[in-house]
XYZ file of C-alpha atoms in Angstrom:
457
model
C -11.909 -18.128 11.540
C -9.900 -17.203 14.873
C -8.268 -20.389 14.178
C -7.444 -20.053 10.688
C -5.903 -16.663 11.492
C -3.995 -17.713 13.905
C -2.315 -20.487 11.658
C -1.732 -17.458 9.560
C 0.187 -16.200 12.871
C -1.996 -13.864 14.144
C -2.847 -13.523 17.879
C -5.833 -12.837 18.804
C -4.781 -9.917 20.744
C -4.367 -8.423 17.086
C -6.949 -9.470 15.570
C -9.697 -6.517 15.650
C -7.014 -4.005 15.210
C -6.643 -5.438 11.557
C -10.571 -4.778 11.154
C -9.799 -1.691 12.680
C -7.732 -0.606 10.034
C -10.055 -2.492 7.521
C -13.157 -0.165 8.121
C -10.603 2.833 8.494
C -9.451 2.280 4.964
C -12.730 2.043 3.590
C -13.003 5.760 4.631
C -9.915 6.673 2.861
C -10.569 4.833 0.151
C -13.886 6.033 -0.921
C -12.681 9.314 -3.064
C -9.640 7.475 -4.601
C -11.361 6.187 -8.523
C -13.452 9.628 -8.716
C -11.683 12.133 -7.307
C -9.595 13.236 -11.021
C -12.453 13.095 -12.292
C -14.565 15.502 -10.178
C -12.062 17.634 -10.136
C -12.093 17.792 -13.732
C -15.893 18.209 -13.551
C -15.232 21.492 -11.437
C -13.680 23.086 -14.274
C -9.235 22.049 -13.077
C -7.335 21.113 -15.484
C -6.512 17.507 -15.896
C -3.027 18.361 -14.642
C -4.302 19.953 -11.635
C -6.558 16.892 -10.758
C -2.867 14.190 -11.111
C -1.148 17.562 -8.984
C -4.093 17.340 -6.078
C -3.259 13.212 -6.003
C 0.513 13.761 -6.876
C 1.192 15.942 -3.720
C -0.934 13.868 -1.358
C 1.835 11.692 -1.812
C 4.392 12.777 -1.026
C 2.753 13.879 2.203
C 1.782 10.544 2.578
C 5.409 9.760 2.168
C 6.836 11.816 5.340
C 3.639 10.507 7.286
C 5.029 6.768 6.220
C 8.837 7.305 6.790
C 7.938 8.833 11.023
C 5.148 6.001 11.597
C 7.333 2.985 12.633
C 9.665 4.885 14.621
C 7.326 7.325 16.271
C 5.138 4.388 16.711
C 8.521 2.569 18.677
C 9.203 5.810 20.376
C 5.971 7.031 21.939
C 3.926 3.680 21.341
C 1.759 2.653 18.030
C -1.829 2.817 19.606
C -0.641 6.765 21.030
C 0.377 7.042 16.916
C -2.445 5.731 15.642
C -4.738 7.933 17.326
C -3.195 10.661 16.026
C -2.685 9.720 12.683
C -7.132 8.926 12.676
C -8.254 12.169 14.225
C -5.447 14.097 12.109
C -7.080 12.735 9.012
C -10.663 13.202 10.225
C -10.124 16.472 10.948
C -8.607 17.925 8.106
C -10.826 15.960 6.074
C -14.191 17.768 7.264
C -11.974 21.166 6.638
C -11.495 19.534 3.078
C -14.913 18.811 1.964
C -16.691 21.984 4.260
C -14.051 24.756 3.546
C -11.925 23.860 0.526
C -14.094 22.269 -1.866
C -17.155 24.720 -1.658
C -14.401 27.648 -1.607
C -12.592 26.269 -5.391
C -9.526 28.077 -4.382
C -7.044 25.396 -5.416
C -4.802 26.273 -3.594
C -6.520 25.770 -0.650
C -7.947 22.177 -1.578
C -4.670 21.391 -2.819
C -2.970 22.197 0.689
C -5.692 20.646 2.836
C -5.628 17.863 0.998
C -2.201 17.239 1.277
C -2.107 17.576 4.803
C -4.283 14.746 5.224
C -2.127 12.019 3.737
C -0.660 12.318 6.571
C -2.987 10.731 8.395
C -3.417 7.443 7.091
C 0.094 6.399 6.990
C 0.470 7.314 10.564
C -2.373 4.619 11.430
C -1.790 1.610 9.368
C 2.519 1.507 9.392
C 2.155 2.328 12.902
C -0.107 -0.923 13.718
C 2.829 -2.916 11.966
C 5.210 -1.982 14.460
C 2.647 -4.308 17.004
C 2.697 -6.546 14.226
C 6.128 -7.133 14.731
C 6.310 -7.437 18.383
C 3.792 -9.948 18.873
C 3.911 -12.324 15.839
C 7.214 -14.594 14.897
C 9.432 -13.157 12.436
C 8.856 -17.528 10.632
C 5.555 -16.516 10.139
C 5.480 -12.643 9.893
C 5.271 -13.098 5.717
C 1.899 -14.804 5.947
C 0.725 -12.374 8.610
C 1.642 -9.179 6.824
C -0.145 -10.666 3.798
C -3.643 -10.723 5.750
C -3.103 -6.832 7.085
C -2.458 -5.801 3.291
C -5.797 -8.127 2.670
C -7.512 -5.664 5.445
C -5.898 -3.001 3.420
C -7.289 -3.966 0.388
C -11.033 -5.361 1.831
C -11.361 -1.571 2.853
C -9.240 0.977 0.219
C -10.722 -1.121 -2.367
C -12.988 -3.300 -2.262
C -15.642 -1.187 0.084
C -13.914 1.822 -1.080
C -14.466 1.490 -4.355
C -18.014 -0.170 -4.670
C -19.703 1.182 -1.673
C -19.049 4.869 -3.732
C -20.272 3.324 -7.216
C -23.583 2.551 -5.911
C -23.970 5.888 -3.070
C -22.888 8.174 -5.906
C -25.453 7.885 -8.790
C -27.725 8.746 -5.859
C -26.242 11.389 -3.790
C -23.863 12.826 -6.679
C -20.177 13.059 -6.243
C -19.869 15.781 -3.597
C -22.057 13.860 -1.239
C -20.665 10.292 -1.860
C -17.198 12.554 -0.085
C -18.928 12.920 3.181
C -19.720 9.168 3.472
C -15.988 8.698 4.411
C -16.377 9.817 7.619
C -18.525 7.457 9.675
C -16.021 4.602 8.854
C -13.022 6.449 9.329
C -15.032 7.129 13.123
C -15.317 3.706 13.649
C -11.775 2.558 12.634
C -10.652 5.372 14.872
C -13.000 4.415 18.037
C -11.468 0.494 17.491
C -8.186 1.078 17.623
C -9.000 2.934 21.005
C -10.878 0.425 22.281
C -9.267 -2.664 21.321
C -5.383 -2.422 19.897
C -2.729 -3.501 22.311
C -0.005 -1.277 23.356
C 3.258 -1.683 22.307
C 5.722 -4.857 24.380
C 8.663 -2.145 23.859
C 8.310 1.704 23.923
C 12.040 2.730 23.065
C 11.414 6.235 23.182
C 11.316 5.715 26.783
C 14.531 7.576 28.476
C 15.961 9.005 25.243
C 16.866 12.922 24.741
C 15.122 14.177 21.750
C 18.385 14.830 19.983
C 18.482 10.679 20.535
C 14.789 10.513 19.508
C 15.478 12.698 16.258
C 18.810 10.541 15.187
C 16.439 7.341 15.401
C 13.912 8.958 13.058
C 16.348 10.365 10.487
C 17.441 6.974 10.408
C 14.832 6.248 8.446
C 16.300 8.131 5.762
C 19.851 7.767 6.026
C 20.027 3.471 5.354
C 18.859 4.228 2.241
C 22.587 6.077 1.839
C 24.795 3.725 3.753
C 22.955 0.177 2.926
C 22.839 -0.023 -1.350
C 20.715 -3.162 -1.394
C 18.036 -1.701 1.210
C 17.902 0.928 -1.069
C 17.203 -1.194 -4.108
C 14.298 -3.124 -2.207
C 12.812 1.064 -1.484
C 13.079 1.579 -5.799
C 11.478 -2.112 -6.136
C 8.723 -1.238 -3.355
C 8.344 2.582 -5.261
C 7.626 0.633 -8.103
C 5.226 -2.139 -6.703
C 2.101 0.455 -6.665
C 2.881 2.580 -9.562
C -0.674 1.366 -11.022
C -2.492 1.321 -7.812
C -2.336 5.015 -6.645
C -1.359 6.030 -10.786
C -4.709 4.439 -12.620
C -7.295 6.187 -10.596
C -6.043 9.208 -11.402
C -5.743 8.382 -15.434
C -8.109 6.110 -16.243
C -11.218 7.628 -15.398
C -10.126 11.014 -17.528
C -9.303 8.365 -20.567
C -12.274 6.202 -19.633
C -14.893 8.179 -19.172
C -14.280 11.631 -20.489
C -12.824 12.758 -23.324
C -9.932 15.449 -22.015
C -6.715 14.851 -23.224
C -8.048 12.454 -26.125
C -10.230 10.477 -23.851
C -12.590 7.611 -24.908
C -15.117 7.892 -22.935
C -17.333 4.776 -23.149
C -17.736 3.906 -19.812
C -19.532 5.717 -16.900
C -17.893 6.970 -14.090
C -19.251 4.166 -11.463
C -18.603 1.148 -13.908
C -14.834 1.934 -14.315
C -15.022 2.147 -10.056
C -16.570 -1.579 -9.970
C -14.112 -2.430 -12.923
C -11.039 -0.565 -10.941
C -12.887 -2.902 -7.581
C -11.458 -6.307 -8.707
C -8.118 -5.185 -8.356
C -8.713 -5.380 -4.828
C -11.067 -8.615 -5.007
C -8.002 -10.330 -6.179
C -5.964 -8.809 -3.348
C -7.957 -10.459 -1.238
C -6.807 -13.729 -1.927
C -3.539 -13.029 -3.121
C -2.341 -10.843 -0.473
C -2.655 -13.787 1.613
C -1.232 -16.210 -0.646
C 2.205 -14.316 -1.986
C 2.952 -14.523 2.211
C 2.213 -18.040 2.329
C 3.798 -18.882 -0.987
C 7.229 -17.087 -0.433
C 7.605 -18.320 3.194
C 7.810 -22.062 1.417
C 9.303 -21.442 -1.894
C 11.079 -18.409 -2.192
C 11.105 -14.687 -1.321
C 12.398 -13.212 -4.671
C 11.474 -15.519 -7.918
C 8.106 -14.690 -7.322
C 8.857 -10.718 -7.207
C 10.093 -10.980 -10.290
C 7.844 -13.190 -12.604
C 4.819 -12.493 -11.124
C 4.986 -8.864 -9.984
C 7.417 -7.339 -12.232
C 6.663 -9.033 -15.084
C 2.890 -9.891 -15.076
C 2.479 -5.949 -13.730
C 4.288 -4.498 -16.672
C 1.660 -6.344 -19.107
C -0.952 -5.132 -17.086
C 0.146 -1.406 -17.560
C -0.494 -1.652 -21.483
C -3.531 -4.304 -20.894
C -5.921 -1.234 -19.245
C -4.497 1.205 -22.244
C -4.724 -0.747 -25.342
C -8.072 -3.788 -24.272
C -10.965 -0.548 -24.526
C -8.792 0.670 -28.410
C -9.258 -3.526 -29.486
C -12.777 -4.399 -27.889
C -14.006 -0.902 -26.855
C -16.506 -0.690 -23.660
C -16.122 -4.588 -23.023
C -16.371 -4.486 -19.282
C -15.088 -8.602 -19.144
C -12.351 -7.701 -20.429
C -11.412 -4.832 -18.299
C -11.684 -7.371 -15.264
C -9.739 -9.854 -16.930
C -6.680 -6.247 -17.306
C -8.035 -5.825 -13.209
C -7.303 -9.292 -12.266
C -3.755 -8.886 -13.888
C -3.188 -6.140 -11.941
C -4.107 -7.055 -8.609
C -2.370 -10.387 -8.989
C 0.604 -8.603 -9.726
C 0.488 -5.552 -7.204
C 0.259 -8.560 -4.484
C 3.724 -10.030 -5.227
C 6.094 -7.896 -3.147
C 4.972 -9.933 0.305
C 8.619 -10.609 1.149
C 10.008 -7.060 0.527
C 9.859 -5.678 3.986
C 11.358 -9.049 5.794
C 14.443 -9.030 3.040
C 14.852 -5.078 4.249
C 15.110 -6.027 7.951
C 17.148 -8.730 7.043
C 19.375 -6.752 4.856
C 19.379 -3.830 8.007
C 21.188 -6.480 10.233
C 20.380 -6.558 14.317
C 19.893 -3.328 15.865
C 18.309 -1.717 12.582
C 15.564 -3.403 11.973
C 13.064 -0.094 12.965
C 15.399 1.664 10.313
C 14.262 -0.571 7.579
C 10.753 -0.256 8.674
C 10.827 3.159 8.189
C 12.948 2.962 4.909
C 9.974 0.726 3.659
C 7.297 3.159 4.629
C 9.040 5.870 2.930
C 9.387 3.620 -0.336
C 5.476 2.743 0.344
C 4.808 6.611 1.042
C 6.442 8.218 -2.151
C 4.655 5.166 -4.437
C 2.074 7.465 -3.714
C 3.672 10.264 -4.698
C 5.033 8.778 -8.208
C 2.331 6.983 -9.353
C 0.215 10.241 -10.018
C 3.357 11.956 -10.784
C 4.545 10.249 -13.369
C 1.141 11.011 -14.665
C 0.920 14.765 -13.666
C 4.066 15.304 -15.729
C 3.769 13.237 -18.979
C 0.397 13.110 -19.230
C -0.034 16.455 -21.421
C 3.600 15.827 -23.493
C 2.591 11.925 -24.371
C -1.020 11.173 -23.700
C -2.712 7.941 -21.954
C -0.888 5.221 -23.861
C 2.396 6.543 -23.131
C 2.296 7.121 -19.570
C 0.953 3.440 -19.426
C 3.884 2.601 -21.196
C 6.450 4.509 -19.263
C 5.032 2.203 -16.514
C 5.099 -0.696 -18.058
C 8.705 0.408 -18.348
C 9.742 1.258 -15.170
C 8.314 -2.272 -13.977
C 11.046 -3.959 -16.335
C 13.506 -1.693 -14.056
C 12.199 -3.062 -11.232
C 12.520 -6.857 -12.790
C 16.373 -5.749 -13.282
C 16.433 -4.545 -9.899
C 15.701 -8.077 -8.354
C 18.510 -9.804 -9.304
C 20.951 -7.941 -7.406
C 18.956 -9.193 -4.276
C 20.159 -12.685 -3.077
C 18.889 -12.701 0.674
C 19.875 -15.738 2.375
C 16.109 -17.225 2.971
C 15.594 -19.323 6.587
C 15.627 -23.060 5.132
C 16.987 -22.300 1.842
C 21.050 -22.361 0.468
C 23.159 -19.124 -1.146
C 21.418 -19.953 -4.510
C 17.966 -19.799 -3.310
C 17.104 -23.425 -3.627
C 15.331 -24.540 -0.869
C 17.168 -27.085 1.839
C 15.955 -30.867 2.078
C 14.943 -31.725 5.350
C 16.256 -33.684 7.416
C 15.063 -36.722 8.398
C 13.700 -36.041 11.601
C 11.077 -33.898 9.374
C 13.345 -30.450 10.035
C 15.259 -28.646 8.064
C 19.060 -27.989 8.731
C 19.775 -24.439 10.333
C 21.349 -21.997 8.038
C 24.056 -20.105 9.084
C 23.247 -16.672 7.870
C 19.322 -16.551 9.844
C 19.881 -16.753 13.405
C 20.564 -13.269 13.686
C 17.143 -12.963 12.323
C 14.771 -15.334 13.793
C 16.749 -15.007 17.235
C 16.382 -11.331 17.926
C 15.712 -10.036 21.139
C 12.134 -9.005 21.646
C 13.595 -5.409 21.714
C 14.816 -5.699 18.499
C 11.824 -7.432 17.212
C 9.784 -4.763 18.252
C 11.682 -2.255 15.411
C 11.478 -5.882 13.070
C 9.621 -6.402 10.186
C 6.931 -4.053 8.348
C 4.264 -5.399 6.292
C 4.066 -6.297 2.220
C 2.660 -4.446 -0.391
C -0.719 -4.438 -1.674
C -2.131 -2.312 -1.111
């Protein structure tokens, strides 16, 4: 297994860090598939339930935006520990104080604040990946990163609660998240290495703030990175939108819900998205490094997810409580969600040398905003156009992302300007692309601000 991971470009010094990400995200994902239904069962409206996840996503976006730069300036392990301890502390207040109080503003505020924690943990680890892994192998290695992420937040984070909840109830199930988050934090402290380069050393506070702000300003000054960021936001709309609306649509009668599945059945159906992601996160990273960065994203990402968006709505209408058909829809969504592995590499390429850290922060900001936009669409549109209208809105946004991919044409190593693979020379090596050396031969410090992880989930 160790040798297989090394072939994917994962150095031994980071392997236990990947495991820490998987374990920590198991805790973070525990309530994802049933929180909205729990809130409705407590007497809150479906709009209040979706707003809770929407605001959480907004704060997660702030955490994601700042994670890359903070990790570079102050050390990734230090920022990971801060994010993990923040998450654990706020989670205790959320469960012990906010939920029992039934005071919605308090529930909303504490849950939103908890959203800052997990992006600081996982996206800071990405900085270490960029410093320890060769750029030529980074897409493959970051595919494995998202496999670990999916294993935590989606597989264990969905399936474990589906068995725990019928025995202990929804509220007590929330508490089972803590052991996983604590173990992930301890593993981070013991096994995650320090930065090779810490940019913040020697910088004034003003210079540090300037570095941090550049992660947002680059979206204004670099149109290509802005396009990539919009695609990244659209990428995971279903991953964060469906856990909000589908438990209400499939398991209740609220807002026209059809109430044909039990909550634990829905959780197991949705878990297949992440089971598929375990394979395809790694597969797409490998595939794109060898066959092209953009066209798989366009056809297997955007187009497939447009189909998956409406499939989740119509399959129950056409086939009733057919779990097998719903699993097929989950597989479609899982395959499509993973097919964006090349986006962070493309963004750092467009940023140019010396700006990779800003590109990383922009990517993380977009990754955080998708956790806001997915449930945000549902919060705004669900009372107006219902579940079907929300699903069609998601599909339309994936069509928009499909069109946007036509405007990004990065010069990929080993490919010509038209995206065609350059034939290998007789000695078995591909000719060097004149546009590539700036990315592949950057200094160690530049690599330290380099390539973010691809999403999946």
